[in-house]
JSON list of C-alpha atoms in Angstrom, two decimals:
[
{"chain": "K", "resi": 1, "resn": "MET", "atom": "CA", "xyz": [-1.24, -20.50, 7.33]},
{"chain": "K", "resi": 2, "resn": "HIS", "atom": "CA", "xyz": [-1.41, -16.82, 6.38]},
{"chain": "K", "resi": 3, "resn": "ARG", "atom": "CA", "xyz": [-1.17, -16.10, 2.65]},
{"chain": "K", "resi": 4, "resn": "GLU", "atom": "CA", "xyz": [0.31, -12.73, 1.74]},
{"chain": "K", "resi": 5, "resn": "CYS", "atom": "CA", "xyz": [-2.22, -10.49, 0.04]},
{"chain": "K", "resi": 6, "resn": "LYS", "atom": "CA", "xyz": [-1.55, -9.42, -3.55]},
{"chain": "K", "resi": 7, "resn": "ILE", "atom": "CA", "xyz": [-3.90, -7.00, -5.24]},
{"chain": "K", "resi": 8, "resn": "ASN", "atom": "CA", "xyz": [-4.52, -6.22, -8.90]},
{"chain": "K", "resi": 9, "resn": "VAL", "atom": "CA", "xyz": [-6.83, -3.54, -10.29]},
{"chain": "K", "resi": 10, "resn": "HIS", "atom": "CA", "xyz": [-8.29, -3.22, -13.77]},
{"chain": "K", "resi": 11, "resn": "GLU", "atom": "CA", "xyz": [-11.22, -1.50, -15.43]},
{"chain": "K", "resi": 12, "resn": "ASN", "atom": "CA", "xyz": [-13.44, -2.56, -18.29]},
{"chain": "K", "resi": 13, "resn": "ASN", "atom": "CA", "xyz": [-16.66, -0.87, -19.42]},
{"chain": "K", "resi": 14, "resn": "ASP", "atom": "CA", "xyz": [-17.77, 0.88, -16.25]},
{"chain": "K", "resi": 15, "resn": "LEU", "atom": "CA", "xyz": [-16.62, -1.92, -13.94]},
{"chain": "K", "resi": 16, "resn": "ALA", "atom": "CA", "xyz": [-13.46, -1.55, -11.87]},
{"chain": "K", "resi": 17, "resn": "THR", "atom": "CA", "xyz": [-12.25, -4.89, -10.52]},
{"chain": "K", "resi": 18, "resn": "ILE", "atom": "CA", "xyz": [-10.06, -5.22, -7.45]},
{"chain": "K", "resi": 19, "resn": "GLU", "atom": "CA", "xyz": [-8.64, -8.74, -7.38]},
{"chain": "K", "resi": 20, "resn": "VAL", "atom": "CA", "xyz": [-7.56, -9.96, -3.94]},
{"chain": "K", "resi": 21, "resn": "LEU", "atom": "CA", "xyz": [-5.15, -12.88, -4.04]},
{"chain": "K", "resi": 22, "resn": "GLY", "atom": "CA", "xyz": [-4.39, -14.15, -0.56]},
{"chain": "K", "resi": 23, "resn": "ASP", "atom": "CA", "xyz": [-5.70, -13.20, 2.86]},
{"chain": "K", "resi": 24, "resn": "LEU", "atom": "CA", "xyz": [-7.33, -9.86, 3.65]},
{"chain": "K", "resi": 25, "resn": "THR", "atom": "CA", "xyz": [-6.08, -8.72, 7.07]},
{"chain": "K", "resi": 26, "resn": "ALA", "atom": "CA", "xyz": [-4.98, -5.52, 8.79]},
{"chain": "K", "resi": 27, "resn": "SER", "atom": "CA", "xyz": [-1.60, -5.82, 7.05]},
{"chain": "K", "resi": 28, "resn": "SER", "atom": "CA", "xyz": [-3.45, -5.54, 3.71]},
{"chain": "K", "resi": 29, "resn": "GLU", "atom": "CA", "xyz": [-5.09, -2.21, 4.54]},
{"chain": "K", "resi": 30, "resn": "LYS", "atom": "CA", "xyz": [-2.61, 0.06, 2.73]},
{"chain": "K", "resi": 31, "resn": "ALA", "atom": "CA", "xyz": [-2.57, -2.07, -0.41]},
{"chain": "K", "resi": 32, "resn": "ILE", "atom": "CA", "xyz": [-6.35, -2.46, -0.59]},
{"chain": "K", "resi": 33, "resn": "GLY", "atom": "CA", "xyz": [-6.78, 1.26, 0.12]},
{"chain": "K", "resi": 34, "resn": "ALA", "atom": "CA", "xyz": [-4.44, 2.16, -2.75]},
{"chain": "K", "resi": 35, "resn": "ALA", "atom": "CA", "xyz": [-6.26, -0.30, -5.03]},
{"chain": "K", "resi": 36, "resn": "TYR", "atom": "CA", "xyz": [-9.60, 1.19, -4.06]},
{"chain": "K", "resi": 37, "resn": "GLN", "atom": "CA", "xyz": [-8.37, 4.73, -4.81]},
{"chain": "K", "resi": 38, "resn": "LYS", "atom": "CA", "xyz": [-7.10, 3.54, -8.19]},
{"chain": "K", "resi": 39, "resn": "ALA", "atom": "CA", "xyz": [-10.46, 1.90, -8.91]},
{"chain": "K", "resi": 40, "resn": "CYS", "atom": "CA", "xyz": [-12.26, 5.13, -7.97]},
{"chain": "K", "resi": 41, "resn": "GLY", "atom": "CA", "xyz": [-9.96, 7.00, -10.34]},
{"chain": "K", "resi": 42, "resn": "TYR", "atom": "CA", "xyz": [-11.49, 5.05, -13.25]},
{"chain": "K", "resi": 43, "resn": "ASN", "atom": "CA", "xyz": [-14.85, 6.73, -12.45]},
{"chain": "K", "resi": 44, "resn": "ALA", "atom": "CA", "xyz": [-16.56, 3.37, -12.87]},
{"chain": "K", "resi": 45, "resn": "LYS", "atom": "CA", "xyz": [-20.13, 3.09, -11.62]},
{"chain": "K", "resi": 46, "resn": "ASN", "atom": "CA", "xyz": [-19.48, -0.38, -10.22]},
{"chain": "K", "resi": 47, "resn": "ILE", "atom": "CA", "xyz": [-16.61, -1.92, -8.28]},
{"chain": "K", "resi": 48, "resn": "LEU", "atom": "CA", "xyz": [-16.10, -5.67, -8.02]},
{"chain": "K", "resi": 49, "resn": "LEU", "atom": "CA", "xyz": [-14.09, -6.90, -5.06]},
{"chain": "K", "resi": 50, "resn": "LYS", "atom": "CA", "xyz": [-13.00, -10.28, -6.41]},
{"chain": "K", "resi": 51, "resn": "PHE", "atom": "CA", "xyz": [-11.38, -12.79, -4.05]},
{"chain": "K", "resi": 52, "resn": "ASP", "atom": "CA", "xyz": [-9.48, -15.81, -5.35]},
{"chain": "K", "resi": 53, "resn": "GLY", "atom": "CA", "xyz": [-11.79, -18.35, -3.67]},
{"chain": "K", "resi": 54, "resn": "LYS", "atom": "CA", "xyz": [-9.14, -19.42, -1.17]},
{"chain": "K", "resi": 55, "resn": "SER", "atom": "CA", "xyz": [-8.83, -16.07, 0.59]},
{"chain": "K", "resi": 56, "resn": "ARG", "atom": "CA", "xyz": [-9.35, -15.84, 4.29]},
{"chain": "K", "resi": 57, "resn": "ILE", "atom": "CA", "xyz": [-10.71, -12.64, 5.77]},
{"chain": "K", "resi": 58, "resn": "ASN", "atom": "CA", "xyz": [-10.28, -11.80, 9.45]},
{"chain": "K", "resi": 59, "resn": "SER", "atom": "CA", "xyz": [-12.23, -9.17, 11.42]},
{"chain": "K", "resi": 60, "resn": "ALA", "atom": "CA", "xyz": [-9.88, -6.39, 10.30]},
{"chain": "K", "resi": 61, "resn": "GLY", "atom": "CA", "xyz": [-10.40, -7.50, 6.69]},
{"chain": "K", "resi": 62, "resn": "ILE", "atom": "CA", "xyz": [-14.17, -7.41, 7.15]},
{"chain": "K", "resi": 63, "resn": "ALA", "atom": "CA", "xyz": [-13.86, -3.87, 8.55]},
{"chain": "K", "resi": 64, "resn": "ILE", "atom": "CA", "xyz": [-11.84, -2.88, 5.46]},
{"chain": "K", "resi": 65, "resn": "VAL", "atom": "CA", "xyz": [-14.60, -4.21, 3.19]},
{"chain": "K", "resi": 66, "resn": "ILE", "atom": "CA", "xyz": [-17.31, -2.44, 5.20]},
{"chain": "K", "resi": 67, "resn": "ASN", "atom": "CA", "xyz": [-15.45, 0.88, 5.01]},
{"chain": "K", "resi": 68, "resn": "MET", "atom": "CA", "xyz": [-14.97, 0.44, 1.26]},
{"chain": "K", "resi": 69, "resn": "VAL", "atom": "CA", "xyz": [-18.68, -0.18, 0.76]},
{"chain": "K", "resi": 70, "resn": "ILE", "atom": "CA", "xyz": [-19.64, 2.85, 2.87]},
{"chain": "K", "resi": 71, "resn": "GLU", "atom": "CA", "xyz": [-17.24, 5.14, 1.01]},
{"chain": "K", "resi": 72, "resn": "SER", "atom": "CA", "xyz": [-18.45, 3.80, -2.34]},
{"chain": "K", "resi": 73, "resn": "GLN", "atom": "CA", "xyz": [-22.06, 4.50, -1.45]},
{"chain": "K", "resi": 74, "resn": "GLU", "atom": "CA", "xyz": [-21.14, 8.07, -0.59]},
{"chain": "K", "resi": 75, "resn": "LYS", "atom": "CA", "xyz": [-19.59, 8.38, -4.06]},
{"chain": "K", "resi": 76, "resn": "GLY", "atom": "CA", "xyz": [-22.63, 6.86, -5.77]},
{"chain": "K", "resi": 77, "resn": "CYS", "atom": "CA", "xyz": [-20.79, 3.68, -6.68]},
{"chain": "K", "resi": 78, "resn": "LYS", "atom": "CA", "xyz": [-22.08, 0.13, -6.20]},
{"chain": "K", "resi": 79, "resn": "VAL", "atom": "CA", "xyz": [-19.82, -2.61, -4.81]},
{"chain": "K", "resi": 80, "resn": "PHE", "atom": "CA", "xyz": [-20.14, -6.27, -5.71]},
{"chain": "K", "resi": 81, "resn": "ILE", "atom": "CA", "xyz": [-18.21, -9.12, -4.07]},
{"chain": "K", "resi": 82, "resn": "ALA", "atom": "CA", "xyz": [-17.19, -12.37, -5.77]},
{"chain": "K", "resi": 83, "resn": "GLY", "atom": "CA", "xyz": [-15.04, -15.38, -4.96]},
{"chain": "K", "resi": 84, "resn": "VAL", "atom": "CA", "xyz": [-15.95, -15.77, -1.30]},
{"chain": "K", "resi": 85, "resn": "SER", "atom": "CA", "xyz": [-16.74, -19.10, 0.31]},
{"chain": "K", "resi": 86, "resn": "LYS", "atom": "CA", "xyz": [-20.16, -19.99, 1.71]},
{"chain": "K", "resi": 87, "resn": "HIS", "atom": "CA", "xyz": [-18.69, -19.35, 5.15]},
{"chain": "K", "resi": 88, "resn": "PHE", "atom": "CA", "xyz": [-17.80, -15.75, 4.31]},
{"chain": "K", "resi": 89, "resn": "ARG", "atom": "CA", "xyz": [-21.11, -15.20, 2.52]},
{"chain": "K", "resi": 90, "resn": "LYS", "atom": "CA", "xyz": [-22.79, -16.11, 5.80]},
{"chain": "K", "resi": 91, "resn": "ILE", "atom": "CA", "xyz": [-20.49, -13.82, 7.81]},
{"chain": "K", "resi": 92, "resn": "PHE", "atom": "CA", "xyz": [-21.18, -10.93, 5.41]},
{"chain": "K", "resi": 93, "resn": "GLU", "atom": "CA", "xyz": [-24.92, -11.58, 5.90]},
{"chain": "K", "resi": 94, "resn": "LEU", "atom": "CA", "xyz": [-24.54, -11.66, 9.70]},
{"chain": "K", "resi": 95, "resn": "VAL", "atom": "CA", "xyz": [-22.70, -8.33, 9.83]},
{"chain": "K", "resi": 96, "resn": "GLY", "atom": "CA", "xyz": [-25.32, -6.77, 7.53]},
{"chain": "K", "resi": 97, "resn": "LEU", "atom": "CA", "xyz": [-22.99, -6.18, 4.60]},
{"chain": "K", "resi": 98, "resn": "THR", "atom": "CA", "xyz": [-25.39, -7.83, 2.14]},
{"chain": "K", "resi": 99, "resn": "LYS", "atom": "CA", "xyz": [-27.85, -4.99, 2.72]},
{"chain": "K", "resi": 100, "resn": "TYR", "atom": "CA", "xyz": [-25.41, -2.64, 1.00]},
{"chain": "K", "resi": 101, "resn": "THR", "atom": "CA", "xyz": [-23.59, -4.84, -1.50]},
{"chain": "K", "resi": 102, "resn": "THR", "atom": "CA", "xyz": [-24.36, -7.81, -3.71]},
{"chain": "K", "resi": 103, "resn": "ILE", "atom": "CA", "xyz": [-22.44, -11.07, -3.53]},
{"chain": "K", "resi": 104, "resn": "VAL", "atom": "CA", "xyz": [-22.09, -12.66, -6.95]},
{"chain": "K", "resi": 105, "resn": "ASP", "atom": "CA", "xyz": [-20.47, -15.80, -8.31]},
{"chain": "K", "resi": 106, "resn": "SER", "atom": "CA", "xyz": [-18.45, -14.14, -11.07]},
{"chain": "K", "resi": 107, "resn": "GLU", "atom": "CA", "xyz": [-17.48, -10.97, -12.91]},
{"chain": "K", "resi": 108, "resn": "GLU", "atom": "CA", "xyz": [-19.76, -12.07, -15.75]},
{"chain": "K", "resi": 109, "resn": "GLU", "atom": "CA", "xyz": [-22.73, -12.04, -13.37]},
{"chain": "K", "resi": 110, "resn": "VAL", "atom": "CA", "xyz": [-22.05, -8.38, -12.50]},
{"chain": "K", "resi": 111, "resn": "ARG", "atom": "CA", "xyz": [-21.97, -7.48, -16.19]},
{"chain": "K", "resi": 112, "resn": "LYS", "atom": "CA", "xyz": [-25.42, -9.06, -16.66]},
{"chain": "K", "resi": 113, "resn": "LEU", "atom": "CA", "xyz": [-27.01, -7.02, -13.85]}
]
């Protein structure tokens, strides 16, 4: 069953967090794009893409994440990903995303890096 994607953005001490609640699919592209632009507006050095742990991500959602990481690198910003299942960690490894981003267990882990 598809869960509608809801997105929240907040910033705290050089870390902009984009919380993804629900499934990341092509229909989420506008909302995630707006959230990403808002996060960039904070001029944070790091962005955390934080999923709710139950999120599903289809191929269009993976493409959205890849594009976000590429654009962030061009802006000199590092992207971290949290809240993804072991299955999606493996998929992100297979598509090479882990070469350009770091998958963490929590927001606290990013703050310690």
